[in-house]
Short mmCIF file of C-alpha atoms in Angstrom, two decimals:
data_model
loop_
_atom_site.label_atom_id
_atom_site.label_comp_id
_atom_site.label_asym_id
_atom_site.label_seq_id
_atom_site.Cartn_x
_atom_site.Cartn_y
_atom_site.Cartn_z
CA UNK T 1 108.37 114.57 123.55
CA UNK T 2 108.09 117.91 125.36
CA UNK T 3 109.50 120.91 123.49
CA UNK T 4 112.05 122.75 125.65
CA UNK T 5 111.11 126.21 126.85
CA UNK T 6 112.98 129.12 125.29
CA UNK T 7 114.12 131.59 127.92
CA UNK T 8 115.73 134.98 127.31
CA UNK T 9 117.33 136.61 130.37
CA UNK T 10 118.80 140.13 130.42
CA UNK T 11 120.42 142.55 132.82
CA UNK T 12 120.18 146.29 132.46
CA UNK T 13 123.10 147.82 130.61
CA UNK T 14 124.93 150.15 133.02
CA UNK T 15 126.50 153.49 132.27
CA UNK T 16 130.27 153.27 131.85
CA UNK T 17 131.23 156.59 133.42
CA UNK T 18 133.20 154.52 135.96
CA UNK T 19 134.25 150.96 136.68
CA UNK T 20 131.65 148.40 137.84
CA UNK T 21 130.60 148.20 141.48
CA UNK T 22 129.04 145.53 143.67
CA UNK T 23 125.51 146.82 143.04
CA UNK T 24 125.71 145.73 139.41
CA UNK T 25 127.39 142.48 140.46
CA UNK T 26 124.21 141.69 142.42
CA UNK T 27 122.08 142.04 139.31
CA UNK T 28 124.32 140.13 136.95
CA UNK T 29 124.84 137.27 139.43
CA UNK T 30 121.07 137.01 139.90
CA UNK T 31 120.61 136.90 136.13
CA UNK T 32 123.36 134.30 135.85
CA UNK T 33 121.60 132.09 138.40
CA UNK T 34 118.31 132.30 136.50
CA UNK T 35 120.05 131.46 133.23
CA UNK T 36 122.02 128.56 134.70
CA UNK T 37 118.99 127.23 136.54
CA UNK T 38 116.82 127.15 133.42
CA UNK T 39 119.63 125.49 131.44
CA UNK T 40 119.93 122.96 134.28
CA UNK T 41 116.20 122.25 133.90
CA UNK T 42 116.51 121.74 130.14
CA UNK T 43 115.48 125.12 128.71
CA UNK T 44 117.11 126.71 125.72
CA UNK T 45 118.55 129.89 127.22
CA UNK T 46 120.12 133.10 125.97
CA UNK T 47 121.62 135.41 128.60
CA UNK T 48 122.47 138.99 127.60
CA UNK T 49 124.40 141.73 129.33
CA UNK T 50 126.26 144.76 128.05
CA UNK T 51 127.02 148.44 128.55
CA UNK T 52 125.19 151.71 127.92
CA UNK T 53 127.85 153.73 126.14
CA UNK T 54 125.76 156.57 124.70
CA UNK T 55 125.10 158.54 127.87
CA UNK T 56 125.75 162.18 128.66
CA UNK T 57 127.13 160.96 132.01
CA UNK T 58 129.87 159.20 130.07
CA UNK T 59 130.63 162.38 128.13
CA UNK T 60 130.87 164.46 131.31
CA UNK T 61 133.09 161.86 132.99
CA UNK T 62 135.44 161.88 129.99
CA UNK T 63 135.59 165.67 130.03
CA UNK T 64 136.40 165.64 133.74
CA UNK T 65 139.14 163.09 133.16
CA UNK T 66 140.52 164.96 130.16
CA UNK T 67 140.30 161.96 127.83
CA UNK T 68 138.36 161.29 124.61
CA UNK T 69 134.88 159.94 125.28
CA UNK T 70 135.42 156.76 123.27
CA UNK T 71 138.63 156.01 125.17
CA UNK T 72 136.92 156.28 128.55
CA UNK T 73 133.91 154.29 127.35
CA UNK T 74 136.10 151.53 125.90
CA UNK T 75 138.19 151.23 129.06
CA UNK T 76 135.27 151.01 131.45
CA UNK T 77 133.14 148.84 129.18
CA UNK T 78 135.97 146.33 129.08
CA UNK T 79 135.94 146.24 132.89
CA UNK T 80 132.25 145.31 132.83
CA UNK T 81 132.76 142.62 130.21
CA UNK T 82 135.70 141.27 132.23
CA UNK T 83 133.41 140.48 135.18
CA UNK T 84 132.75 137.18 133.40
CA UNK T 85 135.88 135.61 134.88
CA UNK T 86 135.89 136.82 138.49
CA UNK T 87 132.14 136.29 138.99
CA UNK T 88 132.00 133.05 136.94
CA UNK T 89 129.29 134.38 134.62
CA UNK T 90 127.72 132.50 131.73
CA UNK T 91 126.30 135.28 129.54
CA UNK T 92 125.92 134.31 125.87
CA UNK T 93 126.12 137.83 124.47
CA UNK T 94 127.51 141.19 125.57
CA UNK T 95 126.40 144.28 123.66
CA UNK T 96 128.14 147.65 123.63
CA UNK T 97 125.86 150.36 122.31
CA UNK T 98 128.65 152.57 120.90
CA UNK T 99 130.55 149.77 119.16
CA UNK T 100 128.17 146.99 118.19
CA UNK T 101 127.06 147.26 114.54
CA UNK T 102 123.76 145.54 115.38
CA UNK T 103 122.65 148.33 117.66
CA UNK T 104 122.30 151.51 115.61
CA UNK T 105 120.34 149.88 112.79
CA UNK T 106 117.97 148.32 115.31
CA UNK T 107 117.42 151.61 117.16
CA UNK T 108 116.69 153.35 113.88
CA UNK T 109 114.18 150.69 112.89
CA UNK T 110 112.43 150.89 116.26
CA UNK T 111 112.24 154.68 115.94
CA UNK T 112 110.73 154.48 112.47
CA UNK T 113 108.15 151.90 113.59
CA UNK T 114 106.99 154.19 116.40
CA UNK T 115 106.97 157.17 114.06
CA UNK T 116 104.80 155.21 111.61
CA UNK T 117 102.34 154.60 114.46
CA UNK T 118 102.03 158.36 114.92
CA UNK T 119 103.63 158.28 118.37
CA UNK T 120 106.56 160.66 117.79
CA UNK T 121 106.21 164.41 117.53
CA UNK T 122 108.48 167.42 118.04
CA UNK T 123 107.84 170.27 120.49
CA UNK T 124 109.57 172.90 122.61
CA UNK T 125 110.05 171.88 126.22
CA UNK T 126 111.32 173.39 129.45
CA UNK T 127 111.97 171.19 132.46
CA UNK T 128 114.17 170.04 135.30
CA UNK T 129 116.73 167.49 134.14
CA UNK T 130 118.75 165.11 136.33
CA UNK T 131 121.94 164.11 134.55
CA UNK T 132 122.41 161.17 136.92
CA UNK T 133 119.06 159.68 135.91
CA UNK T 134 119.18 161.07 132.35
CA UNK T 135 115.55 162.07 132.95
CA UNK T 136 113.26 165.09 133.25
CA UNK T 137 111.33 165.50 136.51
CA UNK T 138 108.38 167.65 137.56
CA UNK T 139 108.80 169.68 140.76
CA UNK T 140 106.31 167.34 142.51
CA UNK T 141 108.60 164.38 141.83
CA UNK T 142 111.57 165.98 143.61
CA UNK T 143 112.31 165.69 147.31
CA UNK T 144 113.24 169.06 148.76
CA UNK T 145 114.04 170.22 145.26
CA UNK T 146 116.44 167.34 144.69
CA UNK T 147 116.39 164.08 142.75
CA UNK T 148 115.34 161.31 145.16
CA UNK T 149 117.70 158.85 143.47
CA UNK T 150 120.88 160.94 143.43
CA UNK T 151 120.27 163.70 145.96
CA UNK T 152 121.27 166.36 143.43
CA UNK T 153 119.45 169.46 142.20
CA UNK T 154 118.31 168.96 138.58
CA UNK T 155 119.31 171.44 135.91
CA UNK T 156 116.80 173.69 134.20
CA UNK T 157 116.80 172.78 130.49
CA UNK T 158 114.89 174.38 127.63
CA UNK T 159 115.06 173.01 124.08
CA UNK T 160 113.04 171.48 121.28
CA UNK T 161 112.97 167.68 121.30
CA UNK T 162 111.08 164.74 119.90
CA UNK T 163 108.42 163.33 122.22
CA UNK T 164 106.78 159.90 122.50
CA UNK T 165 103.02 159.61 123.11
CA UNK T 166 103.27 157.61 126.32
CA UNK T 167 99.86 158.86 127.47
CA UNK T 168 98.22 156.90 124.64
CA UNK T 169 99.21 153.60 126.28
CA UNK T 170 98.22 154.15 129.92
CA UNK T 171 95.10 151.97 129.90
CA UNK T 172 96.72 149.12 128.00
CA UNK T 173 99.75 149.12 130.29
CA UNK T 174 97.58 149.12 133.39
CA UNK T 175 95.60 146.17 132.08
CA UNK T 176 98.69 144.19 131.14
CA UNK T 177 100.41 144.70 134.49
CA UNK T 178 97.36 144.30 136.74
CA UNK T 179 96.41 141.06 134.95
CA UNK T 180 99.93 139.64 135.19
CA UNK T 181 100.37 139.33 131.44
CA UNK T 182 103.31 141.67 132.00
CA UNK T 183 104.58 140.38 135.33
CA UNK T 184 106.35 142.86 137.61
CA UNK T 185 107.83 141.32 140.76
CA UNK T 186 107.90 141.73 143.69
CA UNK T 187 104.38 142.99 144.41
CA UNK T 188 105.60 146.20 146.04
CA UNK T 189 107.19 147.23 142.73
CA UNK T 190 104.15 146.14 140.72
CA UNK T 191 101.95 148.32 142.94
CA UNK T 192 104.40 151.19 142.53
CA UNK T 193 104.13 150.95 138.74
CA UNK T 194 100.33 150.72 138.82
CA UNK T 195 100.18 153.80 141.06
CA UNK T 196 102.44 155.66 138.62
CA UNK T 197 100.12 154.81 135.73
CA UNK T 198 96.99 155.66 137.73
CA UNK T 199 98.51 159.04 138.57
CA UNK T 200 98.60 159.86 134.85
CA UNK T 201 101.27 159.21 132.25
CA UNK T 202 102.76 162.12 130.39
CA UNK T 203 104.48 162.03 127.02
CA UNK T 204 108.25 162.00 127.44
CA UNK T 205 111.17 163.44 125.52
CA UNK T 206 112.99 160.87 123.39
CA UNK T 207 115.75 163.02 121.92
CA UNK T 208 118.32 165.59 122.95
CA UNK T 209 119.86 168.37 120.93
CA UNK T 210 123.06 167.42 119.16
CA UNK T 211 124.73 170.33 120.94
CA UNK T 212 123.72 169.35 124.49
CA UNK T 213 124.63 165.72 123.79
CA UNK T 214 128.09 166.95 122.68
CA UNK T 215 127.48 165.03 119.45
CA UNK T 216 127.66 161.72 121.32
CA UNK T 217 125.01 159.11 120.55
CA UNK T 218 122.84 157.90 117.68
CA UNK T 219 121.41 160.65 115.46
CA UNK T 220 117.61 160.75 115.18
CA UNK T 221 116.62 159.30 111.80
CA UNK T 222 116.14 162.12 109.29
CA UNK T 223 116.93 164.77 111.94
CA UNK T 224 120.71 165.05 112.47
CA UNK T 225 120.26 168.05 114.79
CA UNK T 226 118.90 165.66 117.42
CA UNK T 227 120.39 162.61 119.15
CA UNK T 228 118.26 159.68 120.32
CA UNK T 229 117.57 159.92 124.05
CA UNK T 230 119.86 157.55 125.93
CA UNK T 231 117.03 155.58 127.53
CA UNK T 232 115.33 154.97 124.19
CA UNK T 233 118.70 153.96 122.80
CA UNK T 234 119.55 151.72 125.78
CA UNK T 235 116.19 149.96 126.12
CA UNK T 236 116.39 148.96 122.49
CA UNK T 237 119.41 146.76 123.22
CA UNK T 238 117.15 143.91 124.31
CA UNK T 239 116.07 143.46 120.69
CA UNK T 240 118.93 145.06 118.75
CA UNK T 241 121.31 142.49 120.27
CA UNK T 242 119.14 139.82 118.61
CA UNK T 243 119.55 141.43 115.22
CA UNK T 244 116.25 143.32 115.15
CA UNK T 245 116.62 145.46 112.07
CA UNK T 246 119.10 143.13 110.35
CA UNK T 247 116.91 140.13 109.59
CA UNK T 248 118.82 137.89 111.99
CA UNK T 249 116.68 134.83 112.90
CA UNK T 250 117.87 135.22 116.50
CA UNK T 251 115.20 137.87 116.96
CA UNK T 252 112.43 135.42 116.06
CA UNK T 253 113.88 132.70 118.26
CA UNK T 254 114.72 134.69 121.38
CA UNK T 255 112.20 137.52 121.38
CA UNK T 256 109.02 136.99 119.40
CA UNK T 257 109.22 133.20 119.76
CA UNK T 258 110.52 132.94 123.35
CA UNK T 259 108.53 131.32 126.14
CA UNK T 260 109.86 133.84 128.68
CA UNK T 261 111.45 137.23 128.10
CA UNK T 262 112.85 138.24 131.47
CA UNK T 263 114.46 141.57 132.40
CA UNK T 264 116.33 141.96 135.70
CA UNK T 265 116.45 145.61 136.81
CA UNK T 266 117.16 147.76 139.86
CA UNK T 267 114.32 149.55 141.61
CA UNK T 268 115.57 152.93 140.41
CA UNK T 269 114.81 152.12 136.76
CA UNK T 270 111.44 150.40 137.12
CA UNK T 271 109.49 153.06 135.24
CA UNK T 272 111.74 152.74 132.22
CA UNK T 273 111.38 148.96 132.00
CA UNK T 274 107.79 148.49 133.14
CA UNK T 275 106.25 151.62 131.54
CA UNK T 276 108.40 153.27 128.87
CA UNK T 277 109.80 150.12 127.25
CA UNK T 278 106.50 148.22 127.01
CA UNK T 279 104.84 151.33 125.57
CA UNK T 280 107.56 151.61 122.94
CA UNK T 281 107.04 147.96 122.03
CA UNK T 282 103.27 148.37 121.83
CA UNK T 283 103.77 151.33 119.51
CA UNK T 284 106.14 149.35 117.32
CA UNK T 285 103.85 146.31 117.28
CA UNK T 286 106.39 144.05 118.97
CA UNK T 287 105.93 141.47 121.75
CA UNK T 288 106.41 142.66 125.32
CA UNK T 289 108.69 141.19 127.97
CA UNK T 290 106.93 138.57 130.08
CA UNK T 291 108.74 139.44 133.32
CA UNK T 292 110.31 142.52 134.87
CA UNK T 293 112.07 141.33 138.02
CA UNK T 294 113.17 144.12 140.34
CA UNK T 295 115.88 144.02 142.97
CA UNK T 296 116.49 146.59 145.67
CA UNK T 297 119.85 148.19 146.43
CA UNK T 298 123.01 147.31 148.25
CA UNK T 299 124.33 149.85 150.71
CA UNK T 300 127.70 150.42 152.34
CA UNK T 301 127.42 151.86 155.83
CA UNK T 302 123.81 152.67 155.06
CA UNK T 303 124.54 154.50 151.79
CA UNK T 304 123.43 153.20 148.40
CA UNK T 305 126.34 151.79 146.41
CA UNK T 306 126.84 154.35 143.68
CA UNK T 307 129.65 155.36 141.36
CA UNK T 308 128.60 159.00 141.40
CA UNK T 309 128.19 159.11 145.20
CA UNK T 310 131.60 157.55 145.79
CA UNK T 311 130.17 154.70 147.88
CA UNK T 312 131.42 151.72 145.96
CA UNK T 313 132.96 148.27 146.27
CA UNK T 314 134.94 146.81 143.36
CA UNK T 315 133.64 143.25 142.78
CA UNK T 316 136.85 142.13 141.10
CA UNK T 317 138.94 143.23 144.06
CA UNK T 318 136.45 141.59 146.42
CA UNK T 319 136.76 138.29 144.53
CA UNK T 320 140.55 138.52 144.71
CA UNK T 321 140.28 138.88 148.49
CA UNK T 322 137.54 136.37 149.23
CA UNK T 323 136.94 134.11 146.24
CA UNK T 324 134.26 133.96 143.57
CA UNK T 325 131.73 131.77 145.34
CA UNK T 326 132.06 133.62 148.63
CA UNK T 327 130.94 136.77 146.81
CA UNK T 328 128.20 135.04 144.82
CA UNK T 329 126.91 133.26 147.93
CA UNK T 330 126.61 136.43 150.02
CA UNK T 331 124.73 138.17 147.22
CA UNK T 332 122.28 135.27 146.97
CA UNK T 333 121.97 134.16 150.59
CA UNK T 334 121.99 137.45 152.49
CA UNK T 335 120.26 139.91 150.14
CA UNK T 336 116.48 139.91 150.73
CA UNK T 337 113.85 139.83 148.02
CA UNK T 338 112.52 143.18 149.24
CA UNK T 339 114.55 145.79 151.08
CA UNK T 340 118.09 147.07 150.80
CA UNK T 341 121.00 145.03 152.17
CA UNK T 342 124.01 146.56 153.86
CA UNK T 343 127.32 145.07 152.75
CA UNK T 344 130.40 144.60 154.89
CA UNK T 345 133.38 142.36 154.26
CA UNK T 346 132.92 140.92 157.76
CA UNK T 347 129.42 139.72 156.86
CA UNK T 348 130.64 138.17 153.62
CA UNK T 349 133.49 136.33 155.37
CA UNK T 350 131.28 135.13 158.22
CA UNK T 351 128.70 133.76 155.78
CA UNK T 352 131.24 131.99 153.59
CA UNK T 353 133.11 130.40 156.50
CA UNK T 354 129.94 129.28 158.27
CA UNK T 355 128.20 127.84 155.22
CA UNK T 356 131.06 126.46 153.15
CA UNK T 357 133.96 125.58 155.44
CA UNK T 358 131.80 124.85 158.46
CA UNK T 359 128.59 123.61 156.81
CA UNK T 360 128.79 122.06 153.37
CA UNK T 361 132.52 121.30 153.49
CA UNK T 362 132.30 119.69 156.90
CA UNK T 363 129.33 117.55 155.82
CA UNK T 364 130.96 116.24 152.65
CA UNK T 365 134.20 115.53 154.49
CA UNK T 366 132.38 113.55 157.19
CA UNK T 367 130.35 111.54 154.70
CA UNK T 368 133.27 110.63 152.43
CA UNK T 369 135.47 109.81 155.42
CA UNK T 370 132.81 107.41 156.73
CA UNK T 371 132.43 105.81 153.30
CA UNK T 372 136.16 105.05 153.27
CA UNK T 373 136.28 103.99 156.91
CA UNK T 374 133.27 101.69 156.80
CA UNK T 375 132.93 100.66 153.11
CA UNK T 376 136.41 101.06 151.63
CA UNK T 377 135.34 104.20 149.77
CA UNK T 378 132.58 102.44 147.80
CA UNK T 379 129.02 103.71 147.61
CA UNK T 380 126.82 101.00 149.11
CA UNK T 381 123.65 99.77 147.42
CA UNK T 382 121.17 99.22 150.25
CA UNK T 383 118.52 96.54 150.12
CA UNK T 384 115.95 98.77 151.83
CA UNK T 385 115.80 102.42 152.92
CA UNK T 386 117.36 102.95 156.33
CA UNK T 387 115.43 104.07 159.36
CA UNK T 388 116.41 107.61 160.30
CA UNK T 389 116.95 108.82 156.72
CA UNK T 390 113.32 109.66 155.93
CA UNK T 391 113.55 113.42 156.44
CA UNK T 392 116.78 113.64 154.47
CA UNK T 393 115.35 111.65 151.58
CA UNK T 394 112.25 113.87 151.60
CA UNK T 395 114.36 117.04 151.52
CA UNK T 396 116.27 115.71 148.51
CA UNK T 397 113.06 114.68 146.78
CA UNK T 398 111.39 118.05 147.34
CA UNK T 399 114.31 120.40 146.68
CA UNK T 400 113.82 120.61 142.92
CA UNK T 401 110.25 121.88 143.22
CA UNK T 402 111.10 124.22 146.07
CA UNK T 403 113.96 125.82 144.12
CA UNK T 404 111.84 126.10 140.98
CA UNK T 405 109.03 127.80 142.90
CA UNK T 406 111.37 130.21 144.67
CA UNK T 407 113.19 131.30 141.53
CA UNK T 408 109.93 131.61 139.61
CA UNK T 409 108.96 134.02 142.41
CA UNK T 410 112.30 135.85 142.04
CA UNK T 411 113.33 134.87 145.57
CA UNK T 412 116.98 133.81 145.63
CA UNK T 413 117.21 133.67 149.41
CA UNK T 414 114.29 131.22 149.59
CA UNK T 415 115.84 129.15 146.81
CA UNK T 416 119.19 128.71 148.56
CA UNK T 417 117.40 128.09 151.86
CA UNK T 418 115.60 125.19 150.16
CA UNK T 419 118.94 123.73 149.10
CA UNK T 420 120.48 124.34 152.52
CA UNK T 421 117.68 122.36 154.13
CA UNK T 422 119.47 119.27 152.80
CA UNK T 423 122.65 120.22 154.68
CA UNK T 424 120.67 120.61 157.90
CA UNK T 425 118.82 117.31 157.39
CA UNK T 426 122.05 115.49 156.53
CA UNK T 427 123.73 116.72 159.71
CA UNK T 428 120.63 115.68 161.67
CA UNK T 429 120.71 112.29 159.98
CA UNK T 430 124.36 111.69 160.96
CA UNK T 431 123.72 112.72 164.54
CA UNK T 432 120.56 110.62 164.77
CA UNK T 433 121.76 107.40 163.10
CA UNK T 434 125.34 107.50 164.46
CA UNK T 435 126.95 105.46 161.65
CA UNK T 436 130.06 104.72 163.73
CA UNK T 437 127.90 102.83 166.23
CA UNK T 438 126.19 100.91 163.42
CA UNK T 439 129.64 99.92 162.11
CA UNK T 440 130.68 98.76 165.58
CA UNK T 441 127.53 96.65 165.88
CA UNK T 442 128.11 95.20 162.42
CA UNK T 443 131.62 94.13 163.39
CA UNK T 444 130.11 92.44 166.43
CA UNK T 445 127.94 90.31 164.10
CA UNK T 446 124.75 92.39 163.82
CA UNK T 447 123.84 92.02 160.12
CA UNK T 448 120.82 94.30 160.47
CA UNK T 449 123.09 97.08 161.67
CA UNK T 450 125.21 96.59 158.56
CA UNK T 451 122.15 96.83 156.32
CA UNK T 452 121.10 100.01 158.06
CA UNK T 453 124.62 101.43 157.72
CA UNK T 454 124.47 100.81 153.98
CA UNK T 455 121.19 102.69 153.80
CA UNK T 456 122.46 105.62 155.85
CA UNK T 457 125.67 106.01 153.84
CA UNK T 458 123.83 105.72 150.54
CA UNK T 459 121.34 108.38 151.62
CA UNK T 460 124.10 110.72 152.78
CA UNK T 461 126.17 110.33 149.62
CA UNK T 462 123.04 110.77 147.53
CA UNK T 463 122.26 113.95 149.46
CA UNK T 464 125.72 115.34 148.75
CA UNK T 465 125.27 114.61 145.06
CA UNK T 466 121.87 116.32 145.12
CA UNK T 467 123.49 119.31 146.78
CA UNK T 468 126.09 119.46 144.03
CA UNK T 469 123.43 119.45 141.35
CA UNK T 470 121.10 121.98 142.93
CA UNK T 471 123.92 124.32 143.99
CA UNK T 472 125.43 124.43 140.50
CA UNK T 473 123.43 127.48 139.29
CA UNK T 474 124.29 129.41 142.46
CA UNK T 475 127.96 128.55 143.13
CA UNK T 476 129.22 126.57 140.12
CA UNK T 477 132.81 126.11 141.28
CA UNK T 478 131.87 124.90 144.77
CA UNK T 479 129.22 122.59 143.34
CA UNK T 480 131.77 121.01 141.01
CA UNK T 481 134.11 120.38 143.96
CA UNK T 482 131.36 118.58 145.83
CA UNK T 483 130.42 116.57 142.76
CA UNK T 484 134.03 115.49 142.20
CA UNK T 485 134.41 114.46 145.85
CA UNK T 486 131.25 112.30 145.63
CA UNK T 487 131.91 110.67 142.25
CA UNK T 488 133.74 107.30 142.18
CA UNK T 489 137.03 107.17 140.28
CA UNK T 490 138.07 104.43 137.86
CA UNK T 491 138.59 101.95 140.71
CA UNK T 492 134.99 102.38 141.88
CA UNK T 493 135.93 104.26 145.03
CA UNK T 494 135.27 107.83 146.08
CA UNK T 495 138.31 110.10 146.17
CA UNK T 496 139.88 110.38 149.60
CA UNK T 497 138.29 113.09 151.74
CA UNK T 498 140.09 116.43 151.54
CA UNK T 499 139.16 119.93 152.73
CA UNK T 500 137.01 121.47 150.02
CA UNK T 501 136.70 125.03 151.26
CA UNK T 502 139.47 126.90 153.07
CA UNK T 503 138.27 129.48 155.55
CA UNK T 504 138.10 132.90 153.90
CA UNK T 505 138.70 134.64 157.21
CA UNK T 506 142.04 132.96 157.70
CA UNK T 507 143.32 134.13 154.33
CA UNK T 508 142.48 137.73 155.26
CA UNK T 509 144.27 137.76 158.61
CA UNK T 510 147.47 139.81 158.60
CA UNK T 511 150.69 137.86 158.97
CA UNK T 512 152.17 137.89 162.49
#
């Protein structure tokens, strides 16, 4: 008996200086698909998300709003956790770094392990600090004197902090990433990380003064004048959420004992997850992630979706307008593996109506209607495969491997295209075999036509069932509708055909 794989899937934990936007919805939906897909294939899966509460950005946002920091953090963190319902998410755990008792003790243990390795030291430092990134930059890393990520001028900061000896791990990191033992996908991001390492890694600051942090965050162990740098704090959540530092056996099962440890991250935080975090783990003597999967950005009218830039789309409001699976489907079907994608509501509506109401819904309705019209709603059991169904049967047979390969390659668009090939082949099969003509010939006494009709209907119904199964990680609600429509009831007949997917565009039209 084969032992199931153990798969740990995580999102980044976003700052909670504002409510969630569609850019984070992209990441958490992608992670949800990976988690659901591996469960569907029989893996043991743990899926983690959460919020980064201990950020200076959160402090500044609370000051601007005139509210206590914890109140603002609690309110916005709840909005992130509440995405579970609107986006139909299946995360198993949700960590909040300011509230969860597992987190501080784990961060402290990780700090002490790195200190024991001789990788933490204190020194005076002057540099250019971007609050948006929570990161120091050299002048050479700026574009026209501004942060490339946020377009803002960094602040000049001088203080004494704790530093981590990142430079010590450059060669080991390069070897791990170039060999694929630490897999960074897609290749353009892997090459970006390798170039960063080859350009020379510098030790980085891992604490902030208690004063500049406004007292918000986790104090450095044995140095209460300093607060743990937010990125050190936040990256630790991947193990602190498993009880690292508390003796919880979840850490052994889901981190050190996992088959795959997979982080989904945006391209703007690659260096933290593919360089800083692995170096911290090497210092602490802990296993590394196996995969860092990097997505590009969503834009609105050509601008990156960003809370701080004011270019944002509320995913909960979007779901209210268009429906859960319409939002999930656009994020998975229209966002490329490499390159930013520009979002508009018109594109989302057009995709949902074409693929669900006009594509999948129309196919299932046609097939079930024919089953009732020609076989009293019963699924026929053909004696032999029917001529004209070969390509459809092949698409159904091959879809599992094609989806597995695409998702292993972190390519959601290719994965859903593999599933949608069945829709195209099923439509082609109907048009080519013309079941209504086979039924007419059968009524005229042609037994062979009746046998072929049985084979065609069985292949089409089987294809719809395959679609339901393979679509379930991507659009769970829509997949369940298809499955219910293609599953016989107690009397052995399929339910009567009914429209499965109303047109999203019609619901958005103003009343006349």
